[in-house]
Amino acid sequence: MAITRFRHRTLAVVGLAAATALALSGCTSGTSGADGASGDAAGDAKITVGISQFVQHTALDAAAEGFKQAFIDAGYVDGETVVFDEKNANAEVATATTIAQTFATDGADLVLAIATPSAQAAAQNLADVPVVFTAVTDPVAADLVASVDKPGGNITGTSDMSPVADQIALIQEIKPDAKKIGVVYGSGEVNSSVQVELARAAAKKLGMEVVEATVTNASELMQATESLGDVDAIYTPSDNLVASGIGAIVGVAEDKGILVVGSDSTHVEGGAAATVGIDYTKLGHQTGEMAVRILKDGEDPATMAVETSKDTELTVNLGAAKRLGVELPAELVDRAVNVIK
C-alpha cells in the first residue's frame, strides 16, 4: 500500500489477534544487574525498564517502539545503560497482574504500562516503583490518578483520548445522510465506555443516534457487528479487542456496504475508510520523554501532569473505501496527511 501527499511512509497492516500462549518470559534487550557503559544523557548505572503491554496489535506495538526510541534519543544505550524487559499479557487481566508483580519482585527501576488494563494492574501492584502509562483513554475514570493535572501517586503518563467528536463528524462528512451509527466495543474496558459516551453525545448534536454491541473477547466481534442491524456507518473506538480483531468488523461491513470510520490510523490500515487520529509512535515517544525526566532528572510522577497527544492526523484508505462501497469526498482526500491506496 502506497502513502502519498505530505508524508511518505509505509503503514503496516493491522496486527493479528493476540497469540494464545502467554509471554511472561518477555522479550529482553539484555541482562540486568551490572553496571554498563554510560551515555552522555543517561548516567553511569544500567537501569531496567519493565514494559507491560496488554495485547499485541499495531497501535500498542508502535507506542512501545516510540517509548524505547525516546531513551535512545536521550543518550541511553540499549543493552548497556538501559535494559527493556518486555512482557505481553495477551489480553488476560490476570496475566497483566502477574507481570506487574514480577516487575515488583525483580526490582525494575521504572515500568511502562501500555493500555488501561495493564496500567490498572501496575497501579495496584507497584506502589514503590515509578510507573508511566500510555494508550490509556481516561486515567481518572480508570482510577489511575487523582487528577490529570496532579496525579498524586507514583504513576503518570499519556492519554490516547481520541478526538471522538471530530471522528463522528467525519462520518457525516463522508456520508451526509447517515442517521444511525453502530459501535462495537469490549464490555470490560473503561476507556471504551468513555469513548462510546462521547460518541453518543457527538452523534446526538449532529442528528444521529448510536447503536451499541459489546463483546468479551475478540471471537465475538463478527457476531456483534452483525447484530448492529441496519446501520449507516460503524465507528470503531480505541478498544484493545477491536484493534486486535478489526478485520472481523471490516469483513462484515464490506459484505453489507457499510462505512467504517476508526479512532486511529491502525484501524484505517486494517480496513476502515478514514480517521482523524493520533500517531501512537509519537505518543509512545512522548511517554518515554516523561520516563527519562523521572529517571534522569528526578521528577516526581505525583506532580507530573498527564499529557495528551500534541497533534492529530487525517488518514484515509482509498482501497478500503472502495471495498466498503463508499466514495470519499475529493476535498477530504486532498487534506489528508496520509493516503493509503
Short mmCIF file of C-alpha atoms in Angstrom, two decimals:
data_model
loop_
_atom_site.label_atom_id
_atom_site.label_comp_id
_atom_site.label_asym_id
_atom_site.label_seq_id
_atom_site.Cartn_x
_atom_site.Cartn_y
_atom_site.Cartn_z
CA MET A 1 0.00 0.00 0.00
CA ALA A 2 1.46 3.36 -1.02
CA ILE A 3 1.39 6.53 1.03
CA THR A 4 1.21 9.83 -0.84
CA ARG A 5 0.91 13.54 -0.05
CA PHE A 6 2.77 15.11 2.88
CA ARG A 7 4.35 12.03 4.37
CA HIS A 8 5.95 9.12 2.57
CA ARG A 9 5.94 6.02 4.67
CA THR A 10 4.54 2.53 4.61
CA LEU A 11 1.73 1.85 7.05
CA ALA A 12 1.73 -1.67 8.40
CA VAL A 13 -1.35 -3.86 8.11
CA VAL A 14 -3.01 -4.11 11.49
CA GLY A 15 -1.61 -6.81 13.78
CA LEU A 16 -3.21 -10.21 14.11
CA ALA A 17 -5.19 -11.15 17.22
CA ALA A 18 -3.11 -11.79 20.32
CA ALA A 19 -1.24 -15.08 20.49
CA THR A 20 -2.72 -17.71 22.74
CA ALA A 21 0.49 -18.55 24.56
CA LEU A 22 1.36 -16.33 27.49
CA ALA A 23 4.56 -14.35 27.14
CA LEU A 24 5.70 -13.98 30.71
CA SER A 25 9.26 -14.71 29.78
CA GLY A 26 9.22 -11.39 27.92
CA CYS A 27 11.49 -10.10 25.23
CA THR A 28 14.53 -8.56 26.88
CA SER A 29 17.13 -6.41 25.20
CA GLY A 30 19.89 -7.54 27.56
CA THR A 31 20.59 -8.71 31.09
CA SER A 32 20.12 -6.56 34.15
CA GLY A 33 22.02 -6.05 37.33
CA ALA A 34 25.50 -4.96 36.28
CA ASP A 35 26.94 -1.54 35.60
CA GLY A 36 27.38 -0.76 31.94
CA ALA A 37 28.79 1.85 29.62
CA SER A 38 27.41 5.32 30.09
CA GLY A 39 25.61 7.53 27.59
CA ASP A 40 26.02 11.29 27.64
CA ALA A 41 22.45 11.84 28.86
CA ALA A 42 21.93 8.58 30.69
CA GLY A 43 24.33 8.48 33.61
CA ASP A 44 26.64 5.63 34.56
CA ALA A 45 24.41 2.90 36.04
CA LYS A 46 22.48 0.42 33.97
CA ILE A 47 18.76 0.73 34.53
CA THR A 48 16.00 -1.79 33.89
CA VAL A 49 12.71 -0.60 32.44
CA GLY A 50 9.84 -3.07 32.56
CA ILE A 51 7.29 -2.86 29.76
CA SER A 52 3.89 -4.41 30.36
CA GLN A 53 1.79 -4.47 27.18
CA PHE A 54 -1.77 -5.73 27.47
CA VAL A 55 -2.11 -7.23 23.99
CA GLN A 56 -0.23 -7.26 20.71
CA HIS A 57 -1.62 -5.05 17.99
CA THR A 58 -0.18 -2.36 15.77
CA ALA A 59 -1.07 0.70 17.86
CA LEU A 60 0.32 -0.66 21.12
CA ASP A 61 3.40 -2.06 19.37
CA ALA A 62 4.03 1.40 17.91
CA ALA A 63 3.68 3.01 21.34
CA ALA A 64 6.29 0.62 22.76
CA GLU A 65 8.74 1.37 19.95
CA GLY A 66 8.29 5.11 20.32
CA PHE A 67 8.85 4.83 24.08
CA LYS A 68 12.13 2.95 23.66
CA GLN A 69 13.33 5.37 21.00
CA ALA A 70 12.92 8.27 23.44
CA PHE A 71 15.54 6.63 25.68
CA ILE A 72 17.94 6.20 22.77
CA ASP A 73 17.37 9.81 21.75
CA ALA A 74 18.19 10.85 25.33
CA GLY A 75 21.59 9.13 25.15
CA TYR A 76 20.86 5.73 26.68
CA VAL A 77 22.43 2.72 25.02
CA ASP A 78 20.11 -0.26 24.61
CA GLY A 79 21.57 -3.28 26.39
CA GLU A 80 24.32 -1.23 28.05
CA THR A 81 22.84 1.66 30.03
CA VAL A 82 19.20 0.63 29.70
CA VAL A 83 17.55 -2.79 29.51
CA PHE A 84 13.96 -3.10 28.31
CA ASP A 85 12.23 -6.11 29.84
CA GLU A 86 9.15 -6.52 27.65
CA LYS A 87 6.21 -8.71 28.59
CA ASN A 88 2.79 -9.17 26.98
CA ALA A 89 -0.38 -10.16 28.83
CA ASN A 90 -2.10 -11.42 25.67
CA ALA A 91 -5.35 -9.69 26.70
CA GLU A 92 -5.52 -11.53 30.05
CA VAL A 93 -6.06 -9.28 33.09
CA ALA A 94 -4.72 -11.97 35.43
CA THR A 95 -1.53 -12.14 33.38
CA ALA A 96 -1.14 -8.36 33.48
CA THR A 97 -1.33 -8.60 37.27
CA THR A 98 1.31 -11.31 37.35
CA ILE A 99 3.57 -9.23 35.12
CA ALA A 100 3.27 -6.25 37.45
CA GLN A 101 4.06 -8.43 40.45
CA THR A 102 7.08 -9.85 38.62
CA PHE A 103 8.44 -6.39 37.96
CA ALA A 104 7.98 -5.52 41.64
CA THR A 105 9.88 -8.64 42.71
CA ASP A 106 12.64 -8.19 40.13
CA GLY A 107 13.24 -4.57 41.15
CA ALA A 108 12.61 -2.70 37.90
CA ASP A 109 13.72 0.92 38.04
CA LEU A 110 10.63 2.09 36.15
CA VAL A 111 7.66 0.39 34.49
CA LEU A 112 5.78 1.34 31.34
CA ALA A 113 2.19 0.07 31.26
CA ILE A 114 0.61 0.04 27.79
CA ALA A 115 -3.23 0.14 27.73
CA THR A 116 -5.68 0.59 30.58
CA PRO A 117 -5.81 -2.99 32.00
CA SER A 118 -2.02 -3.18 32.25
CA ALA A 119 -1.91 0.29 33.80
CA GLN A 120 -4.51 -0.70 36.39
CA ALA A 121 -2.55 -3.84 37.25
CA ALA A 122 0.65 -1.80 37.60
CA ALA A 123 -1.04 0.80 39.79
CA GLN A 124 -2.35 -1.90 42.11
CA ASN A 125 0.89 -3.86 42.42
CA LEU A 126 3.77 -1.40 42.06
CA ALA A 127 3.50 1.06 44.93
CA ASP A 128 7.25 1.64 45.26
CA VAL A 129 8.24 1.81 41.57
CA PRO A 130 7.62 4.80 39.28
CA VAL A 131 5.10 3.86 36.60
CA VAL A 132 4.24 5.63 33.36
CA PHE A 133 1.33 4.59 31.19
CA THR A 134 0.33 5.15 27.59
CA ALA A 135 -2.66 4.24 25.41
CA VAL A 136 -4.98 4.97 28.34
CA THR A 137 -8.05 6.95 27.36
CA ASP A 138 -9.28 8.26 30.73
CA PRO A 139 -6.82 7.72 33.60
CA VAL A 140 -9.16 9.35 36.12
CA ALA A 141 -12.11 7.10 35.26
CA ALA A 142 -9.73 4.14 35.37
CA ASP A 143 -8.71 5.12 38.95
CA LEU A 144 -5.07 5.54 37.94
CA VAL A 145 -4.62 9.16 39.01
CA ALA A 146 -6.38 11.60 41.30
CA SER A 147 -6.49 14.19 38.51
CA VAL A 148 -4.79 14.75 35.18
CA ASP A 149 -3.06 17.87 36.50
CA LYS A 150 -1.82 16.33 39.76
CA PRO A 151 -1.75 12.54 39.60
CA GLY A 152 -0.85 12.33 43.28
CA GLY A 153 0.93 8.96 43.36
CA ASN A 154 3.74 7.05 41.71
CA ILE A 155 2.03 6.88 38.32
CA THR A 156 1.53 9.28 35.42
CA GLY A 157 1.73 9.10 31.64
CA THR A 158 -0.05 9.90 28.40
CA SER A 159 -3.68 9.61 27.38
CA ASP A 160 -4.71 8.46 23.92
CA MET A 161 -8.11 10.13 24.18
CA SER A 162 -9.30 10.36 20.61
CA PRO A 163 -10.98 13.43 19.13
CA VAL A 164 -14.26 11.50 19.18
CA ALA A 165 -16.45 14.43 18.16
CA ASP A 166 -14.25 15.05 15.11
CA GLN A 167 -14.40 11.36 14.19
CA ILE A 168 -18.19 11.28 14.40
CA ALA A 169 -18.31 14.47 12.32
CA LEU A 170 -16.11 12.70 9.77
CA ILE A 171 -18.84 10.10 9.32
CA GLN A 172 -21.31 12.82 8.44
CA GLU A 173 -18.84 14.47 6.08
CA ILE A 174 -18.35 11.22 4.18
CA LYS A 175 -22.00 10.17 4.34
CA PRO A 176 -24.21 13.24 4.91
CA ASP A 177 -27.42 11.19 5.08
CA ALA A 178 -26.15 8.90 7.86
CA LYS A 179 -28.59 8.66 10.77
CA LYS A 180 -27.61 5.53 12.66
CA ILE A 181 -24.05 4.68 13.77
CA GLY A 182 -23.08 1.23 15.07
CA VAL A 183 -20.36 0.81 17.71
CA VAL A 184 -18.79 -2.47 18.88
CA TYR A 185 -16.55 -2.45 21.94
CA GLY A 186 -15.23 -4.52 24.82
CA SER A 187 -17.57 -4.53 27.82
CA GLY A 188 -14.68 -4.74 30.30
CA GLU A 189 -12.72 -1.69 29.14
CA VAL A 190 -13.34 1.60 30.93
CA ASN A 191 -11.68 3.55 28.12
CA SER A 192 -14.17 2.16 25.61
CA SER A 193 -17.20 3.09 27.69
CA VAL A 194 -15.89 6.66 27.95
CA GLN A 195 -15.50 6.92 24.19
CA VAL A 196 -18.94 5.49 23.50
CA GLU A 197 -20.49 8.11 25.78
CA LEU A 198 -18.63 10.82 23.88
CA ALA A 199 -19.68 9.30 20.55
CA ARG A 200 -23.31 9.20 21.66
CA ALA A 201 -23.22 12.87 22.67
CA ALA A 202 -21.47 13.94 19.46
CA ALA A 203 -23.88 11.95 17.29
CA LYS A 204 -26.90 13.49 19.03
CA LYS A 205 -25.65 17.00 18.29
CA LEU A 206 -25.44 16.06 14.61
CA GLY A 207 -28.88 14.46 14.50
CA MET A 208 -27.62 10.88 14.58
CA GLU A 209 -28.01 8.02 17.03
CA VAL A 210 -25.63 5.32 18.25
CA VAL A 211 -26.44 1.61 18.34
CA GLU A 212 -24.14 -0.44 20.60
CA ALA A 213 -22.96 -4.04 20.80
CA THR A 214 -20.46 -5.27 23.39
CA VAL A 215 -18.07 -8.22 23.37
CA THR A 216 -16.00 -10.01 25.99
CA ASN A 217 -13.39 -11.42 23.61
CA ALA A 218 -12.25 -10.94 20.04
CA SER A 219 -14.00 -14.08 18.80
CA GLU A 220 -17.36 -12.34 19.36
CA LEU A 221 -16.61 -9.33 17.13
CA MET A 222 -18.13 -10.68 13.92
CA GLN A 223 -21.40 -11.71 15.54
CA ALA A 224 -21.61 -8.44 17.47
CA THR A 225 -21.08 -6.42 14.30
CA GLU A 226 -23.79 -8.37 12.51
CA SER A 227 -26.14 -7.73 15.44
CA LEU A 228 -25.95 -3.97 14.84
CA GLY A 229 -28.51 -4.43 12.10
CA ASP A 230 -29.37 -1.70 9.63
CA VAL A 231 -26.81 1.00 10.45
CA ASP A 232 -25.45 3.64 8.09
CA ALA A 233 -21.89 3.58 9.43
CA ILE A 234 -19.74 1.84 12.02
CA TYR A 235 -17.42 3.66 14.41
CA THR A 236 -14.54 1.70 15.95
CA PRO A 237 -13.29 3.19 19.26
CA SER A 238 -9.79 2.80 20.70
CA ASP A 239 -10.51 -0.59 22.22
CA ASN A 240 -7.97 -3.39 22.57
CA LEU A 241 -10.34 -6.15 21.48
CA VAL A 242 -11.48 -4.10 18.50
CA ALA A 243 -7.91 -3.28 17.48
CA SER A 244 -6.81 -6.91 17.71
CA GLY A 245 -9.76 -8.08 15.61
CA ILE A 246 -10.52 -5.15 13.35
CA GLY A 247 -10.64 -7.47 10.34
CA ALA A 248 -13.77 -9.17 11.66
CA ILE A 249 -15.63 -5.87 11.88
CA VAL A 250 -14.42 -4.70 8.48
CA GLY A 251 -15.35 -8.03 6.90
CA VAL A 252 -18.98 -7.69 7.95
CA ALA A 253 -19.03 -4.05 6.85
CA GLU A 254 -17.65 -4.93 3.42
CA ASP A 255 -20.31 -7.61 2.92
CA LYS A 256 -23.06 -5.11 3.78
CA GLY A 257 -21.54 -2.00 2.18
CA ILE A 258 -21.29 -0.04 5.44
CA LEU A 259 -18.88 2.84 6.00
CA VAL A 260 -16.32 2.24 8.78
CA VAL A 261 -14.57 5.17 10.48
CA GLY A 262 -11.87 4.32 13.02
CA SER A 263 -10.43 6.06 16.04
CA ASP A 264 -6.80 5.77 14.95
CA SER A 265 -4.70 5.12 11.87
CA THR A 266 -4.18 1.43 12.66
CA HIS A 267 -7.92 0.89 12.15
CA VAL A 268 -7.60 2.53 8.73
CA GLU A 269 -4.64 0.32 7.93
CA GLY A 270 -6.88 -2.61 8.86
CA GLY A 271 -9.69 -1.64 6.51
CA ALA A 272 -11.60 1.34 7.90
CA ALA A 273 -12.14 4.15 5.40
CA ALA A 274 -10.79 7.09 7.41
CA THR A 275 -9.94 8.61 10.77
CA VAL A 276 -8.78 11.74 12.46
CA GLY A 277 -6.45 10.18 14.97
CA ILE A 278 -3.22 10.24 16.89
CA ASP A 279 0.15 8.75 15.98
CA TYR A 280 0.91 6.05 18.56
CA THR A 281 4.63 6.06 17.84
CA LYS A 282 4.73 9.76 18.70
CA LEU A 283 2.56 9.18 21.77
CA GLY A 284 4.92 6.46 22.98
CA HIS A 285 7.91 8.72 22.40
CA GLN A 286 6.22 11.46 24.42
CA THR A 287 5.71 8.94 27.24
CA GLY A 288 9.36 7.92 27.02
CA GLU A 289 10.41 11.54 27.42
CA MET A 290 8.39 11.66 30.63
CA ALA A 291 10.09 8.48 31.86
CA VAL A 292 13.52 9.93 31.13
CA ARG A 293 12.68 13.02 33.17
CA ILE A 294 11.72 10.77 36.10
CA LEU A 295 14.87 8.64 35.91
CA LYS A 296 17.41 11.25 34.84
CA ASP A 297 16.10 14.47 36.37
CA GLY A 298 14.37 13.06 39.42
CA GLU A 299 10.92 14.43 38.57
CA ASP A 300 8.08 13.11 40.73
CA PRO A 301 5.21 11.32 38.94
CA ALA A 302 2.85 12.67 41.60
CA THR A 303 3.27 16.18 40.25
CA MET A 304 3.74 15.41 36.54
CA ALA A 305 0.52 16.19 34.70
CA VAL A 306 -0.91 13.51 32.42
CA GLU A 307 -0.15 14.52 28.84
CA THR A 308 -2.15 14.07 25.66
CA SER A 309 -1.08 13.80 22.05
CA LYS A 310 0.24 17.04 20.67
CA ASP A 311 -1.34 16.65 17.24
CA THR A 312 -3.75 14.57 15.16
CA GLU A 313 -3.65 13.37 11.57
CA LEU A 314 -6.30 12.69 8.94
CA THR A 315 -5.73 9.28 7.36
CA VAL A 316 -7.81 7.82 4.52
CA ASN A 317 -7.73 4.43 2.82
CA LEU A 318 -8.93 4.64 -0.78
CA GLY A 319 -8.90 0.89 -1.36
CA ALA A 320 -10.80 0.22 1.86
CA ALA A 321 -13.39 2.87 1.00
CA LYS A 322 -14.00 1.21 -2.36
CA ARG A 323 -14.40 -2.21 -0.73
CA LEU A 324 -16.89 -0.69 1.71
CA GLY A 325 -18.87 0.79 -1.18
CA VAL A 326 -18.04 4.36 -0.17
CA GLU A 327 -16.73 7.27 -2.25
CA LEU A 328 -14.59 9.64 -0.20
CA PRO A 329 -15.09 13.35 -0.98
CA ALA A 330 -12.22 14.77 -3.03
CA GLU A 331 -11.74 17.63 -0.59
CA LEU A 332 -11.33 15.14 2.26
CA VAL A 333 -8.68 13.18 0.37
CA ASP A 334 -6.89 16.42 -0.55
CA ARG A 335 -6.42 17.46 3.06
CA ALA A 336 -5.40 14.01 4.35
CA VAL A 337 -1.92 13.72 5.82
CA ASN A 338 -1.79 10.01 4.99
CA VAL A 339 -3.44 8.48 1.92
CA ILE A 340 -3.41 4.71 1.65
CA LYS A 341 -4.07 3.49 -1.89
#
